[in-house]
Amino acid sequence: MTERDLLSSDTYSSDSYASDIGSSDSISHLAGTLADPTANTPPQPLREAVETAMRRYFEHLDGSQASDLYAMVMAEVEAPLLACVLEHTDGNQTRAADVLGLNRGTLRKKLKQYGLIEVDAP
């Protein structure tokens, strides 16, 4: 089992992961209100879901050394975040960039990085 497998949602399929985005007070009320509708557990704020996943990750390492953890976690979180926001904006990248607080060019770069859009032909 790879480090990425230990962190993936498949490993923790019984966990409920919240979908709230951002940290401003205006959207903090979303924490714990959005979750996997198929889960039998109550919604869990994103912060708590991350903490739970990380604690389990370290327990499963069983003494092994973690490496490149920050990049791995960011890739696991960023790709579905971008995909969900793009879906929410019906594929409108300008609106998605606004929702995310990113420059549109930065968003396109990230979408390409994660294979969420096709790379432009040279």
XYZ file of C-alpha atoms in Angstrom, residues 11 26 85:
3
model
C -9.163 3.656 2.461
C -19.396 34.252 5.623
C -16.278 23.953 -8.387
